[in-house]
Amino acid sequence: MSLATNQEKIKIMTLQNALDHFKNLESKTTKKSEIKIYRKFIQILTSLENSDLLDAEIQSIEQQLDVLHLNANTTNNKKALKQFQKYLKDTFSLTPKGYYTNLGIGLGSSFGIVFGIVVLSNFERTLGISFGIALGMLIGLVIGRNLDSQAKDAGKMI
């Protein structure tokens, strides 16, 4: 068997192939949860195509798409999306829209509970916890939005 036939059998998942694949899957399904995942993939792949990544970086991303086995398995697309986002975050520091805002709100509410229990304990316990959560979420929201805008300005948002 020649090298050319081996390469034909090994079909590399390019960004455009993956984009077409998810557009096709989106048009075929009626489940809202699957459509949401497919649209997220489409949004990420479109922004990757429009970004100014180097050829080596695009090849690395395409290799990761191959590793996820997107053509073979349509049942684990949610898991594949999480893995793909983690790969982009770890390898290229690319974050999805609202990543830091969601992280800030989550951490802010967690620290707000502790703050409400410890510092605002002179109020009624539930009132102190409520104020702590609200204050923590507000601070987390402000910091997260700031970090999201910095990532967008740096071109690190997908």
XYZ file of N, CA, C and O in Angstrom:
632
model
N 0.849 -1.168 0.000
C 0.000 0.000 0.000
C 0.895 1.231 0.000
O 1.830 1.337 0.775
N 0.605 2.167 -0.859
C 1.451 3.346 -0.986
C 1.116 4.371 0.094
O 0.080 4.300 0.742
N 2.005 5.328 0.223
C 1.837 6.375 1.220
C 0.620 7.234 0.903
O -0.096 7.652 1.801
N 0.350 7.490 -0.357
C -0.793 8.317 -0.756
C -2.109 7.679 -0.324
O -3.010 8.367 0.145
N -2.230 6.363 -0.476
C -3.477 5.716 -0.068
C -3.615 5.691 1.445
O -4.721 5.738 1.963
N -2.500 5.603 2.151
C -2.560 5.680 3.611
C -3.059 7.048 4.047
O -3.844 7.157 4.981
N -2.588 8.106 3.406
C -3.007 9.447 3.771
C -4.470 9.684 3.416
O -5.153 10.431 4.091
N -4.948 9.058 2.360
C -6.353 9.195 2.009
C -7.237 8.528 3.052
O -8.315 9.009 3.355
N -6.782 7.399 3.596
C -7.570 6.699 4.607
C -7.594 7.468 5.922
O -8.584 7.456 6.623
N -6.488 8.115 6.252
C -6.414 8.902 7.479
C -6.909 10.301 7.145
O -6.183 11.109 6.600
N -8.148 10.552 7.438
C -8.746 11.836 7.113
C -8.532 12.786 8.284
O -9.022 12.550 9.382
N -7.800 13.851 8.015
C -7.496 14.818 9.058
C -8.677 15.767 9.197
O -9.223 16.257 8.219
N -9.067 16.010 10.443
C -10.178 16.900 10.730
C -9.658 18.339 10.720
O -9.028 18.776 11.671
N -9.883 19.033 9.623
C -9.483 20.433 9.535
C -10.542 21.289 10.209
O -11.633 20.810 10.540
N -10.210 22.553 10.399
C -11.182 23.460 11.004
C -12.443 23.542 10.152
O -13.559 23.514 10.675
N -12.273 23.615 8.836
C -13.426 23.710 7.945
C -14.242 22.421 7.963
O -15.472 22.464 7.982
N -13.571 21.266 7.986
C -14.289 19.988 8.070
C -15.098 19.899 9.357
O -16.244 19.437 9.355
N -14.486 20.310 10.456
C -15.180 20.271 11.741
C -16.361 21.233 11.742
O -17.445 20.906 12.246
N -16.173 22.400 11.165
C -17.256 23.378 11.081
C -18.422 22.829 10.263
O -19.586 22.912 10.689
N -18.121 22.234 9.132
C -19.160 21.626 8.299
C -19.847 20.475 9.029
O -21.069 20.311 8.931
N -19.055 19.683 9.746
C -19.592 18.547 10.502
C -20.625 19.009 11.527
O -21.720 18.444 11.632
N -20.292 20.056 12.282
C -21.210 20.519 13.328
C -22.412 21.261 12.751
O -23.506 21.192 13.308
N -22.244 21.942 11.633
C -23.397 22.564 10.983
C -24.359 21.490 10.482
O -25.582 21.644 10.590
N -23.801 20.401 9.966
C -24.613 19.284 9.511
C -25.351 18.640 10.685
O -26.554 18.356 10.593
N -24.640 18.409 11.797
C -25.276 17.814 12.972
C -26.367 18.724 13.532
O -27.425 18.252 13.953
N -26.100 20.036 13.526
C -27.081 20.988 14.047
C -28.369 20.963 13.222
O -29.468 21.038 13.770
N -28.222 20.831 11.917
C -29.409 20.821 11.053
C -30.209 19.525 11.181
O -31.404 19.508 10.888
N -29.571 18.453 11.636
C -30.242 17.152 11.724
C -30.936 16.899 13.057
O -31.806 16.043 13.144
N -30.549 17.595 14.105
C -31.088 17.289 15.430
C -32.212 18.241 15.811
O -32.322 19.347 15.282
N -33.032 17.786 16.753
C -34.095 18.628 17.292
C -33.937 18.841 18.792
O -34.694 19.606 19.381
N -32.970 18.180 19.408
C -32.751 18.313 20.847
C -32.060 19.638 21.140
O -31.014 19.945 20.563
N -32.633 20.412 22.040
C -32.087 21.730 22.357
C -30.696 21.637 22.978
O -29.839 22.475 22.710
N -30.459 20.630 23.802
C -29.153 20.488 24.447
C -28.060 20.208 23.419
O -26.947 20.750 23.520
N -28.363 19.377 22.431
C -27.385 19.088 21.383
C -27.155 20.304 20.498
O -26.017 20.603 20.128
N -28.228 21.023 20.161
C -28.094 22.225 19.332
C -27.208 23.248 20.021
O -26.369 23.887 19.386
N -27.351 23.389 21.333
C -26.536 24.338 22.096
C -25.054 23.970 22.010
O -24.197 24.843 21.815
N -24.746 22.685 22.142
C -23.358 22.223 22.055
C -22.809 22.453 20.654
O -21.697 22.942 20.473
N -23.603 22.116 19.649
C -23.152 22.288 18.260
C -22.913 23.755 17.941
O -21.932 24.107 17.284
N -23.786 24.619 18.415
C -23.613 26.056 18.168
C -22.373 26.595 18.861
O -21.688 27.477 18.334
N -22.082 26.070 20.030
C -20.868 26.491 20.739
C -19.629 26.060 19.958
O -18.678 26.838 19.804
N -19.626 24.820 19.469
C -18.520 24.354 18.626
C -18.386 25.235 17.384
O -17.287 25.634 17.011
N -19.511 25.537 16.731
C -19.491 26.356 15.526
C -18.923 27.738 15.825
O -18.099 28.262 15.069
N -19.331 28.315 16.938
C -18.836 29.645 17.320
C -17.331 29.617 17.568
O -16.592 30.490 17.104
N -16.856 28.595 18.261
C -15.419 28.482 18.553
C -14.629 28.266 17.270
O -13.620 28.934 17.031
N -15.093 27.346 16.426
C -14.372 27.045 15.188
C -14.360 28.241 14.234
O -13.352 28.507 13.579
N -15.457 28.982 14.172
C -15.511 30.177 13.324
C -14.536 31.234 13.813
O -13.814 31.838 13.014
N -14.488 31.442 15.106
C -13.555 32.449 15.629
C -12.104 31.992 15.464
O -11.216 32.824 15.261
N -11.849 30.682 15.529
C -10.496 30.185 15.281
C -10.095 30.393 13.824
O -8.949 30.732 13.538
N -11.043 30.179 12.900
C -10.745 30.405 11.484
C -10.438 31.873 11.201
O -9.594 32.188 10.379
N -11.138 32.765 11.899
C -10.971 34.194 11.661
C -9.809 34.801 12.443
O -9.487 35.964 12.234
N -9.212 34.030 13.341
C -8.103 34.560 14.132
C -6.800 34.490 13.343
O -6.725 33.848 12.297
N -5.800 35.157 13.862
C -4.502 35.209 13.179
C -3.516 34.223 13.810
O -2.439 34.601 14.239
N -3.909 32.958 13.834
C -3.046 31.919 14.375
C -2.012 31.498 13.334
O -2.263 31.568 12.128
N -0.870 31.056 13.799
C 0.170 30.552 12.913
C -0.247 29.194 12.357
O -1.094 28.505 12.927
N 0.385 28.798 11.246
C 0.065 27.506 10.637
C 0.333 26.349 11.589
O -0.430 25.387 11.639
N 1.407 26.440 12.358
C 1.740 25.377 13.310
C 0.668 25.282 14.398
O 0.318 24.176 14.839
N 0.138 26.417 14.823
C -0.911 26.417 15.840
C -2.208 25.816 15.280
O -2.881 25.044 15.968
N -2.521 26.148 14.042
C -3.720 25.585 13.411
C -3.576 24.081 13.250
O -4.519 23.325 13.515
N -2.391 23.615 12.867
C -2.157 22.171 12.748
C -2.306 21.488 14.103
O -2.850 20.384 14.200
N -1.832 22.134 15.150
C -1.964 21.578 16.493
C -3.439 21.465 16.889
O -3.868 20.458 17.468
N -4.209 22.483 16.564
C -5.644 22.462 16.866
C -6.337 21.365 16.059
O -7.187 20.633 16.585
N -5.964 21.221 14.795
C -6.558 20.182 13.963
C -6.206 18.785 14.463
O -7.019 17.871 14.414
N -4.985 18.624 14.986
C -4.611 17.339 15.577
C -5.463 17.057 16.805
O -5.876 15.922 17.044
N -5.736 18.083 17.589
C -6.587 17.908 18.764
C -8.005 17.535 18.349
O -8.643 16.703 18.990
N -8.492 18.128 17.276
C -9.816 17.760 16.764
C -9.840 16.296 16.347
O -10.841 15.601 16.537
N -8.724 15.799 15.774
C -8.630 14.381 15.415
C -8.670 13.496 16.654
O -9.321 12.452 16.669
N -7.990 13.934 17.697
C -7.929 13.151 18.937
C -9.322 13.012 19.559
O -9.638 11.987 20.156
N -10.163 14.017 19.383
C -11.495 13.993 19.983
C -12.451 13.025 19.284
O -13.519 12.721 19.813
N -12.081 12.525 18.095
C -12.908 11.578 17.333
C -14.337 12.096 17.166
O -15.304 11.437 17.530
N -14.453 13.279 16.607
C -15.763 13.907 16.471
C -16.658 13.210 15.463
O -17.874 13.191 15.622
N -16.088 12.644 14.406
C -16.907 11.957 13.403
C -17.484 10.658 13.922
O -18.611 10.305 13.622
N -16.705 9.945 14.714
C -17.103 8.606 15.134
C -18.143 8.618 16.246
O -18.978 7.736 16.326
N -18.087 9.609 17.105
C -18.901 9.549 18.304
C -19.698 10.827 18.477
O -19.136 11.867 18.781
N -20.992 10.747 18.307
C -21.823 11.932 18.495
C -22.464 11.973 19.872
O -23.130 12.932 20.204
N -22.251 10.951 20.682
C -22.891 10.924 21.997
C -22.078 11.667 23.050
O -22.626 12.070 24.067
N -20.786 11.839 22.827
C -19.941 12.491 23.818
C -19.505 13.890 23.379
O -18.420 14.339 23.718
N -20.356 14.595 22.645
C -19.968 15.911 22.154
C -19.824 16.933 23.274
O -19.015 17.841 23.182
N -20.597 16.797 24.346
C -20.469 17.718 25.470
C -19.101 17.541 26.126
O -18.418 18.514 26.447
N -18.694 16.301 26.298
C -17.378 16.006 26.874
C -16.285 16.495 25.929
O -15.286 17.068 26.370
N -16.473 16.289 24.626
C -15.487 16.736 23.642
C -15.366 18.248 23.646
O -14.264 18.794 23.523
N -16.487 18.952 23.809
C -16.457 20.416 23.869
C -15.654 20.891 25.072
O -14.813 21.786 24.955
N -15.881 20.282 26.213
C -15.131 20.653 27.427
C -13.638 20.387 27.233
O -12.799 21.215 27.613
N -13.297 19.239 26.656
C -11.889 18.909 26.419
C -11.255 19.882 25.439
O -10.119 20.311 25.634
N -11.986 20.240 24.391
C -11.470 21.155 23.381
C -11.258 22.554 23.971
O -10.239 23.188 23.735
N -12.217 23.019 24.774
C -12.062 24.321 25.423
C -10.882 24.310 26.401
O -10.129 25.279 26.472
N -10.724 23.218 27.130
C -9.602 23.100 28.059
C -8.276 23.110 27.301
O -7.314 23.763 27.704
N -8.233 22.402 26.171
C -7.032 22.383 25.342
C -6.686 23.793 24.858
O -5.527 24.216 24.933
N -7.671 24.510 24.350
C -7.430 25.869 23.856
C -6.984 26.798 24.984
O -6.116 27.647 24.796
N -7.565 26.627 26.167
C -7.201 27.453 27.324
C -5.779 27.138 27.779
O -4.974 28.047 28.006
N -5.457 25.862 27.906
C -4.140 25.464 28.405
C -3.026 25.727 27.402
O -1.932 26.142 27.776
N -3.279 25.476 26.125
C -2.236 25.559 25.111
C -2.042 26.965 24.570
O -0.910 27.428 24.431
N -3.142 27.662 24.282
C -3.042 28.965 23.618
C -3.578 30.116 24.467
O -3.648 31.243 23.990
N -4.011 29.845 25.679
C -4.619 30.840 26.565
C -5.843 31.493 25.928
O -6.114 32.669 26.147
N -6.564 30.734 25.121
C -7.791 31.220 24.503
C -8.969 30.839 25.391
O -9.124 29.689 25.772
N -9.781 31.832 25.718
C -10.910 31.591 26.607
C -12.215 31.898 25.887
O -12.272 32.797 25.059
N -13.276 31.170 26.223
C -14.570 31.491 25.621
C -15.129 32.787 26.199
O -14.712 33.245 27.275
N -16.067 33.357 25.491
C -16.697 34.605 25.915
C -17.355 34.407 27.286
O -18.069 33.443 27.506
N -17.086 35.313 28.208
C -17.678 35.253 29.542
C -16.995 34.290 30.491
O -17.491 34.060 31.597
N -15.853 33.751 30.135
C -15.169 32.759 30.967
C -14.803 33.338 32.338
O -15.135 32.761 33.374
N -14.131 34.480 32.340
C -13.695 35.073 33.604
C -14.864 35.637 34.403
O -14.835 35.624 35.633
N -15.900 36.096 33.719
C -17.082 36.597 34.419
C -17.752 35.464 35.191
O -18.082 35.615 36.370
N -17.941 34.325 34.528
C -18.544 33.174 35.211
C -17.674 32.685 36.352
O -18.176 32.341 37.423
N -16.373 32.657 36.126
C -15.449 32.238 37.175
C -15.493 33.208 38.356
O -15.537 32.789 39.519
N -15.516 34.505 38.065
C -15.554 35.521 39.112
C -16.827 35.457 39.935
O -16.796 35.582 41.165
N -17.956 35.246 39.269
C -19.228 35.153 39.995
C -19.242 33.922 40.897
O -19.673 33.984 42.050
N -18.743 32.797 40.384
C -18.703 31.570 41.188
C -17.798 31.702 42.399
O -18.181 31.363 43.530
N -16.591 32.205 42.161
C -15.668 32.379 43.284
C -16.157 33.457 44.247
O -16.016 33.329 45.467
N -16.724 34.522 43.696
C -17.231 35.610 44.537
C -18.341 35.151 45.454
O -18.382 35.511 46.635
N -19.245 34.335 44.927
C -20.325 33.849 45.788
C -19.798 32.894 46.850
O -20.275 32.900 47.991
N -18.786 32.094 46.503
C -18.197 31.187 47.498
C -17.524 31.958 48.624
O -17.742 31.664 49.806
N -16.707 32.929 48.242
C -16.050 33.732 49.269
C -17.050 34.628 49.992
O -16.859 34.961 51.166
N -18.118 35.016 49.298
C -19.147 35.837 49.922
C -19.866 35.120 51.043
O -20.241 35.738 52.042
N -20.065 33.831 50.895
C -20.699 33.056 51.969
C -19.833 33.099 53.225
O -20.317 33.373 54.325
N -18.548 32.857 53.032
C -17.624 32.882 54.171
C -17.569 34.280 54.771
O -17.619 34.457 55.991
N -17.489 35.299 53.923
C -17.465 36.682 54.389
C -18.735 37.007 55.160
O -18.686 37.652 56.218
N -19.882 36.554 54.653
C -21.153 36.806 55.328
C -21.242 36.143 56.688
O -21.795 36.706 57.631
N -20.683 34.940 56.796
C -20.729 34.221 58.071
C -19.770 34.843 59.078
O -20.115 35.074 60.235
N -18.559 35.158 58.637
C -17.524 35.633 59.558
C -17.672 37.118 59.879
O -17.714 37.503 61.040
N -17.746 37.949 58.863
C -17.698 39.394 59.073
C -19.071 39.985 59.351
O -19.216 40.844 60.213
N -20.068 39.550 58.640
C -21.401 40.129 58.788
C -22.255 39.353 59.782
O -23.480 39.346 59.691
N -21.624 38.734 60.749
C -22.363 37.923 61.721
C -23.157 38.774 62.713
O -24.002 38.240 63.425
N -22.909 40.089 62.771
C -23.690 40.922 63.679
C -25.114 41.136 63.154
O -25.983 41.514 63.907
N -25.345 40.894 61.850
C -26.708 40.854 61.333
C -27.287 39.487 61.659
O -26.601 38.594 62.153
N -28.546 39.312 61.375
C -29.118 37.972 61.482
C -28.339 37.076 60.519
O -27.929 37.493 59.446
N -28.099 35.824 60.892
C -27.215 34.931 60.144
C -27.579 34.847 58.655
O -26.727 34.980 57.801
N -28.846 34.647 58.342
C -29.236 34.516 56.936
C -29.082 35.841 56.187
O -28.732 35.849 55.005
N -29.322 36.942 56.881
C -29.157 38.250 56.253
C -27.684 38.527 55.976
O -27.322 39.039 54.907
N -26.823 38.167 56.904
C -25.374 38.337 56.713
C -24.867 37.495 55.554
O -24.060 37.956 54.738
N -25.337 36.255 55.468
C -24.934 35.380 54.362
C -25.439 35.948 53.043
O -24.708 35.967 52.044
N -26.672 36.425 53.027
C -27.235 37.002 51.794
C -26.439 38.218 51.341
O -26.125 38.354 50.145
N -26.136 39.114 52.259
C -25.322 40.286 51.909
C -23.932 39.867 51.444
O -23.381 40.439 50.507
N -23.360 38.877 52.090
C -22.034 38.392 51.707
C -22.022 37.813 50.303
O -21.123 38.099 49.507
N -23.025 37.001 49.992
C -23.115 36.415 48.654
C -23.289 37.512 47.607
O -22.616 37.517 46.572
N -24.190 38.459 47.888
C -24.437 39.538 46.924
C -23.175 40.377 46.711
O -22.820 40.704 45.571
N -22.500 40.713 47.779
C -21.276 41.503 47.676
C -20.177 40.726 46.961
O -19.495 41.271 46.079
N -20.025 39.459 47.281
C -19.016 38.629 46.626
C -19.285 38.464 45.142
O -18.371 38.546 44.315
N -20.550 38.261 44.793
C -20.904 38.124 43.369
C -20.671 39.434 42.625
O -20.202 39.422 41.479
N -20.976 40.549 43.247
C -20.759 41.841 42.612
C -19.266 42.091 42.363
O -18.873 42.487 41.264
N -18.452 41.829 43.353
C -17.005 42.005 43.198
C -16.469 41.033 42.147
O -15.664 41.398 41.293
N -16.911 39.779 42.188
C -16.492 38.794 41.197
C -16.916 39.177 39.795
O -16.162 38.990 38.829
N -18.113 39.741 39.654
C -18.608 40.193 38.355
C -17.734 41.311 37.793
O -17.340 41.278 36.628
N -17.399 42.279 38.627
C -16.573 43.411 38.180
C -15.182 42.929 37.765
O -14.675 43.285 36.689
N -14.575 42.103 38.585
C -13.234 41.596 38.262
C -13.284 40.705 37.023
O -12.435 40.807 36.138
N -14.274 39.840 36.933
C -14.410 38.948 35.781
C -14.625 39.703 34.486
O -14.019 39.392 33.458
N -15.477 40.714 34.513
C -15.709 41.528 33.309
C -14.432 42.243 32.886
O -14.141 42.356 31.694
N -13.683 42.724 33.872
C -12.414 43.392 33.572
C -11.439 42.422 32.906
O -10.800 42.760 31.909
N -11.323 41.216 33.439
C -10.424 40.218 32.859
C -10.893 39.774 31.475
O -10.076 39.549 30.579
N -12.223 39.662 31.284
C -12.757 39.322 29.961
C -12.433 40.407 28.939
O -12.068 40.110 27.803
N -12.550 41.664 29.345
C -12.238 42.746 28.403
C -10.745 42.777 28.081
O -10.360 43.061 26.944
N -9.900 42.464 29.061
C -8.457 42.384 28.801
C -8.136 41.245 27.835
O -7.312 41.396 26.939
N -8.796 40.102 28.008
C -8.579 38.964 27.115
C -9.058 39.299 25.701
O -8.407 38.939 24.717
N -10.173 40.008 25.602
C -10.687 40.388 24.281
C -9.731 41.374 23.603
O -9.462 41.235 22.406
N -9.236 42.337 24.354
C -8.287 43.304 23.794
C -6.999 42.649 23.340
O -6.375 43.076 22.366
N -6.580 41.600 24.065
C -5.341 40.898 23.720
C -5.552 39.871 22.597
O -4.599 39.237 22.149
N -6.799 39.704 22.164
C -7.100 38.741 21.111
C -7.085 37.307 21.605
O -6.865 36.382 20.831
N -7.328 37.101 22.871
C -7.292 35.765 23.460
C -8.689 35.215 23.765
O -8.835 34.273 24.510
N -9.724 35.828 23.176
C -11.078 35.356 23.412
C -11.614 34.702 22.139
O -11.446 35.219 21.044
N -12.235 33.544 22.314
C -12.827 32.850 21.164
C -14.333 32.902 21.258
O -14.903 33.077 22.283
